[in-house]
Amino acid sequence: MNDASPEPESAEPSPESREPSRDSLGNRMRSHIGWWVGVASALIGIVAFVLTRFESDAPAFSEWQNQVNSICQQEIPSIGRKMEEATGSFVKMDEKSDPGQSERDAVSDKFEVAGSAFLHLAGSWRALEQPDNHQDGIKNLIRAVSDLGDSYGAVAYAVSHNKDTEQLITEQLGHHRLLALEVQALKLEQCQELVGKPEDW
């Protein structure tokens, strides 16, 4: 007869022992939340540093407009007189059947002076600190006035060398119109009064 008593059955773990304690879950959740909060804070700090480090010192567009308008008031009246002198002398010369070289050179010099004045205006605008916006418009404006100055130089050369100027004069008027368009696009009202409107050309 086997006297060995049966082995006691192992007690089944209670449901409570199979589930993680609520305290341990809470601790883990708090740990994860804390980690994400830390990461977010670090990212915010990095973004703030970058924005501060690279913050632009460029002037506002309205400040740039005021500066350009001020330059127009200073320089364009003188440019206008030089344009009138060049145009007036050209008309007088063109009325003659065979103007002398000295007269041609005098007219050429006046066109050179007017062209140089426009190029000086372009330099004055280019020297200004530019705003971060409207970059393409500003480049177009400076290019337009530079091209206009060059067109006066081209007429000056043609007059001095007794070459045909009709096409060059037509191109020059086109450059005047383009400058007026760029001035209008950038809302440079005081400059517009001085360079005229596109339809004026």
Coordinates of C-alpha atoms in Angstrom, one line a residue:
M1 CA 0.0 0.0 0.0
N2 CA 1.4 3.3 -1.0
D3 CA 1.4 5.6 2.0
A4 CA 2.7 8.6 0.0
S5 CA 0.3 11.4 0.3
P6 CA -0.6 13.2 -2.9
E7 CA 1.4 16.2 -3.7
P8 CA -0.5 19.4 -3.0
E9 CA -1.7 21.1 -6.1
S10 CA 0.1 24.3 -6.8
A11 CA -2.1 27.3 -6.1
E12 CA -3.1 29.2 -9.2
P13 CA -1.9 32.8 -9.2
S14 CA -4.6 35.2 -8.4
P15 CA -5.8 37.6 -11.2
E16 CA -4.3 40.4 -9.1
S17 CA -0.8 38.8 -9.2
R18 CA -1.0 38.3 -13.1
E19 CA -1.7 42.0 -13.8
P20 CA 0.9 44.7 -13.2
S21 CA 0.1 46.8 -10.3
R22 CA -1.6 50.1 -11.0
D23 CA 1.2 51.9 -9.2
S24 CA 3.8 50.5 -11.6
L25 CA 1.6 51.5 -14.7
G26 CA 1.2 54.9 -13.3
N27 CA 4.9 55.3 -12.8
R28 CA 5.7 54.2 -16.3
M29 CA 3.0 56.6 -17.8
R30 CA 4.4 59.5 -15.7
S31 CA 7.9 58.6 -16.9
H32 CA 6.9 58.6 -20.6
I33 CA 4.9 61.8 -20.2
G34 CA 7.9 63.4 -18.5
W35 CA 10.2 62.3 -21.3
W36 CA 7.9 63.7 -24.1
V37 CA 7.6 67.0 -22.1
G38 CA 11.3 67.1 -21.9
V39 CA 11.8 66.5 -25.6
A40 CA 9.1 69.2 -26.5
S41 CA 10.8 71.7 -24.2
A42 CA 14.2 71.0 -25.8
L43 CA 12.7 71.4 -29.3
I44 CA 11.1 74.7 -28.3
G45 CA 14.4 75.9 -26.9
I46 CA 16.2 75.0 -30.1
V47 CA 13.6 76.7 -32.3
A48 CA 13.7 79.8 -30.1
F49 CA 17.5 79.9 -30.3
V50 CA 17.5 79.5 -34.1
L51 CA 14.9 82.3 -34.5
T52 CA 16.9 84.6 -32.2
R53 CA 20.2 83.7 -33.8
F54 CA 19.1 84.3 -37.3
E55 CA 16.6 87.1 -36.8
S56 CA 16.9 89.6 -39.7
D57 CA 18.1 93.1 -39.1
A58 CA 16.7 94.1 -42.6
P59 CA 14.5 97.2 -42.7
A60 CA 10.8 96.9 -43.1
F61 CA 9.5 97.4 -46.7
S62 CA 7.8 100.7 -45.8
E63 CA 11.2 102.0 -44.5
W64 CA 12.9 101.1 -47.7
Q65 CA 10.1 102.8 -49.7
N66 CA 10.6 106.0 -47.7
Q67 CA 14.3 105.9 -48.4
V68 CA 13.8 105.4 -52.1
N69 CA 11.2 108.1 -52.3
S70 CA 13.6 110.5 -50.6
I71 CA 16.4 109.7 -53.1
C72 CA 13.9 110.3 -55.9
Q73 CA 13.1 113.7 -54.5
Q74 CA 16.8 114.6 -54.3
E75 CA 18.1 113.2 -57.6
I76 CA 15.3 113.0 -60.1
P77 CA 14.6 116.8 -60.6
S78 CA 18.2 117.2 -61.6
I79 CA 18.0 114.1 -63.9
G80 CA 14.8 115.6 -65.4
R81 CA 16.7 118.8 -66.4
K82 CA 19.5 116.8 -67.9
M83 CA 17.0 114.7 -69.9
E84 CA 15.4 117.8 -71.2
E85 CA 18.7 119.3 -72.2
A86 CA 19.7 116.2 -74.1
T87 CA 16.4 115.8 -75.8
G88 CA 16.2 119.5 -76.7
S89 CA 19.6 119.6 -78.2
F90 CA 18.9 116.4 -80.1
V91 CA 15.8 117.8 -81.7
K92 CA 17.6 121.0 -82.8
M93 CA 20.4 118.9 -84.3
D94 CA 18.0 116.5 -86.0
E95 CA 16.3 119.4 -87.7
K96 CA 19.5 120.2 -89.6
S97 CA 20.4 118.3 -92.8
D98 CA 24.1 118.0 -92.0
P99 CA 25.0 119.0 -88.5
G100 CA 28.7 119.4 -87.8
Q101 CA 30.8 117.1 -85.7
S102 CA 31.2 119.6 -82.9
E103 CA 27.4 119.9 -82.6
R104 CA 27.1 116.1 -82.6
D105 CA 29.7 115.8 -79.9
A106 CA 27.9 118.5 -77.8
V107 CA 24.6 116.5 -78.1
S108 CA 26.4 113.3 -77.3
D109 CA 27.9 114.8 -74.2
K110 CA 24.4 115.8 -72.9
F111 CA 23.1 112.2 -73.4
E112 CA 26.2 110.9 -71.6
V113 CA 25.5 113.2 -68.7
A114 CA 21.8 112.1 -68.5
G115 CA 22.8 108.5 -68.7
S116 CA 25.4 108.8 -66.0
A117 CA 22.7 110.5 -63.8
F118 CA 20.4 107.5 -64.2
L119 CA 23.3 105.1 -63.4
H120 CA 24.1 107.2 -60.3
L121 CA 20.4 106.8 -59.2
A122 CA 20.7 103.1 -59.7
G123 CA 23.8 103.1 -57.4
S124 CA 22.0 105.1 -54.8
W125 CA 19.1 102.6 -54.7
R126 CA 21.5 99.7 -54.8
A127 CA 23.4 101.0 -51.7
L128 CA 20.3 100.9 -49.5
E129 CA 19.9 98.1 -47.1
Q130 CA 17.0 96.0 -48.6
P131 CA 14.0 94.5 -46.9
D132 CA 13.6 90.7 -46.8
N133 CA 10.5 90.8 -49.0
H134 CA 9.9 92.2 -52.5
Q135 CA 13.5 91.2 -53.5
D136 CA 12.5 90.4 -57.1
G137 CA 10.7 93.7 -57.5
I138 CA 13.7 95.6 -56.1
K139 CA 16.1 93.9 -58.5
N140 CA 13.8 94.7 -61.4
L141 CA 13.7 98.3 -60.4
I142 CA 17.4 98.7 -60.2
R143 CA 17.9 96.8 -63.4
A144 CA 15.3 99.0 -65.2
V145 CA 17.0 102.3 -64.2
S146 CA 20.5 100.9 -65.0
D147 CA 19.2 99.8 -68.5
L148 CA 17.8 103.2 -69.0
G149 CA 21.1 104.8 -68.1
D150 CA 22.8 102.5 -70.6
S151 CA 20.3 103.4 -73.3
Y152 CA 21.3 107.1 -73.0
G153 CA 24.9 106.0 -73.4
A154 CA 24.0 104.1 -76.5
V155 CA 22.3 107.1 -78.1
A156 CA 25.3 109.3 -77.1
Y157 CA 27.6 106.9 -79.0
A158 CA 25.4 106.8 -82.0
V159 CA 25.0 110.6 -82.2
S160 CA 28.8 111.1 -81.9
H161 CA 29.5 108.6 -84.6
N162 CA 26.8 109.8 -87.0
K163 CA 24.9 106.5 -86.8
D164 CA 21.1 105.9 -87.0
T165 CA 19.4 106.7 -83.7
E166 CA 15.7 105.9 -84.5
Q167 CA 15.7 102.4 -83.1
L168 CA 17.8 103.5 -80.1
I169 CA 15.4 106.3 -79.2
T170 CA 12.5 103.9 -79.4
E171 CA 14.3 101.5 -77.1
Q172 CA 15.0 104.3 -74.7
L173 CA 11.3 105.2 -74.5
G174 CA 10.6 101.6 -73.7
H175 CA 13.2 101.7 -70.9
H176 CA 11.5 104.8 -69.5
R177 CA 8.1 103.0 -69.5
L178 CA 9.6 99.9 -67.9
L179 CA 11.1 102.0 -65.1
A180 CA 7.7 103.7 -64.6
L181 CA 6.1 100.2 -64.4
E182 CA 8.6 99.0 -61.7
V183 CA 8.1 102.2 -59.7
Q184 CA 4.4 101.7 -59.9
A185 CA 4.6 98.0 -58.9
L186 CA 6.6 98.9 -55.7
K187 CA 4.1 101.7 -54.9
L188 CA 6.9 104.4 -54.8
E189 CA 4.4 107.2 -55.1
Q190 CA 6.8 110.2 -54.9
C191 CA 9.1 108.5 -57.4
Q192 CA 6.1 108.0 -59.7
E193 CA 5.4 111.7 -59.7
L194 CA 8.9 112.3 -61.0
V195 CA 9.4 109.4 -63.5
G196 CA 5.9 109.5 -64.8
K197 CA 3.3 106.7 -65.3
P198 CA 3.8 103.9 -67.8
E199 CA 1.2 105.4 -70.1
D200 CA 3.2 108.7 -70.2
W201 CA 5.8 106.8 -72.3

